[in-house]
Coordinates of C-alpha atoms in Angstrom, one line a residue:
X1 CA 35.0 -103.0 -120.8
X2 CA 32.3 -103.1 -118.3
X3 CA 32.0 -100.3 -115.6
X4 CA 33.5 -99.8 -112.6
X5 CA 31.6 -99.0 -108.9
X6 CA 33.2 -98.1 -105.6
X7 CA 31.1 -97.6 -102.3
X8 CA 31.8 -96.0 -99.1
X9 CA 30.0 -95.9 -96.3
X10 CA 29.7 -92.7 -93.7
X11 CA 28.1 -91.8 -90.2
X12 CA 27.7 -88.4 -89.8
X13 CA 27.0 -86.8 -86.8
X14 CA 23.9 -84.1 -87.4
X15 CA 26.6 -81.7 -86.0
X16 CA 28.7 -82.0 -88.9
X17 CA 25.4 -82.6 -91.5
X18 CA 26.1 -79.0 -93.0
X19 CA 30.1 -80.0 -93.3
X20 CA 29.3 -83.2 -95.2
X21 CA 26.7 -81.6 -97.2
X22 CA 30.0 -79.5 -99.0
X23 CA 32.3 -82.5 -99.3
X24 CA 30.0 -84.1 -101.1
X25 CA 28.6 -81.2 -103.2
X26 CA 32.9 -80.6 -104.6
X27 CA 33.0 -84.7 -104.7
X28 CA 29.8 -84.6 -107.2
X29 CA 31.8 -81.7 -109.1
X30 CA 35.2 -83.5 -109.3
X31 CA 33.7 -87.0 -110.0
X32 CA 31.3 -85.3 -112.7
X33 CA 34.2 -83.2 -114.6
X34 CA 36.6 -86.9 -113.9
X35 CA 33.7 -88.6 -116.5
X36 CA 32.2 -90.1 -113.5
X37 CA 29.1 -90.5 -111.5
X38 CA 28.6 -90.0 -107.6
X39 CA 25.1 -90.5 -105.9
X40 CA 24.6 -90.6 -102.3
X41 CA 21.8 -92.1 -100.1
X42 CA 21.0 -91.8 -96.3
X43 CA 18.7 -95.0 -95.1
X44 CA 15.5 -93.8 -94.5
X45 CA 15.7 -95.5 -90.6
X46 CA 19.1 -94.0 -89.7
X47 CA 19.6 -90.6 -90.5
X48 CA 23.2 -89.5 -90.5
X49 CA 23.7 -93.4 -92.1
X50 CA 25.3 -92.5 -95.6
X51 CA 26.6 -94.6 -98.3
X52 CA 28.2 -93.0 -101.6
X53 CA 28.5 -94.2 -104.8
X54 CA 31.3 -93.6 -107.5
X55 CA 31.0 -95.1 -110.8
X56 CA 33.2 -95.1 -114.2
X57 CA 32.9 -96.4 -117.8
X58 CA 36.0 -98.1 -116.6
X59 CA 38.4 -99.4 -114.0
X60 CA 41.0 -96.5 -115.1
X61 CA 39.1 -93.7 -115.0
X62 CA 37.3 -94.6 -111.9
X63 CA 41.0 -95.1 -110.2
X64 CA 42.5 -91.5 -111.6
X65 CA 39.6 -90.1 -110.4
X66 CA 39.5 -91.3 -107.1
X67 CA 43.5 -90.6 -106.5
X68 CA 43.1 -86.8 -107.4
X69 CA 39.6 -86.2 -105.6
X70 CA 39.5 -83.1 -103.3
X71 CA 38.5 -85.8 -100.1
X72 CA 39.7 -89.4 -99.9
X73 CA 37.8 -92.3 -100.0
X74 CA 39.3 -94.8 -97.9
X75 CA 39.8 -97.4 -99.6
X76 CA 39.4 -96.5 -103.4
X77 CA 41.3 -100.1 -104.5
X78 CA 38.2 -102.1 -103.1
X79 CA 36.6 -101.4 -106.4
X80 CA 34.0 -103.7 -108.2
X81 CA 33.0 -104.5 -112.0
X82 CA 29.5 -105.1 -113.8
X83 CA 28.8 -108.7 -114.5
X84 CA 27.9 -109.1 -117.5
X85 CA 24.5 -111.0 -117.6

């Protein structure tokens, strides 16, 4: 079954850096003990311009994981698969 990749995009304020900085440190640890992976990257001209990445082995996993994580991602059914090449 090929994997499964959601993305969500943030602005942060640098007010609220130190806040975001947490909800993504107990996102990493739920994703990571869900049997997923979460990577984040702020673009290098736009600091406080975040996008996050959640991925899963599979479509299932990806989906429990996302409906019991500690903060929402808004919209966790916008989900995309690997194309197989």
């Amino acid at each position: 079954m090929p994997k499964a990749l959601t993305i969500q995009r943030s602005t942060v304020p640098s007010s609220d850096r130190a806040n975001y900085a947490k909800r993504l440190k107990a996102l990493r640890s739920h994703y990571s003990a869900a049997n997923c992976r979460f990577w984040v990257f702020e673009e290098s001209s736009l600091p406080g311009a975040f996008i996050e990445f959640t991925e899963a082995d599979d479509p299932e996993t990806l989906t429990i994981a996302h409906a019991n994580a500690p903060h929402k991602t808004l919209d966790p059914s916008r989900m995309y698969q690997e194309v197989e090449l």
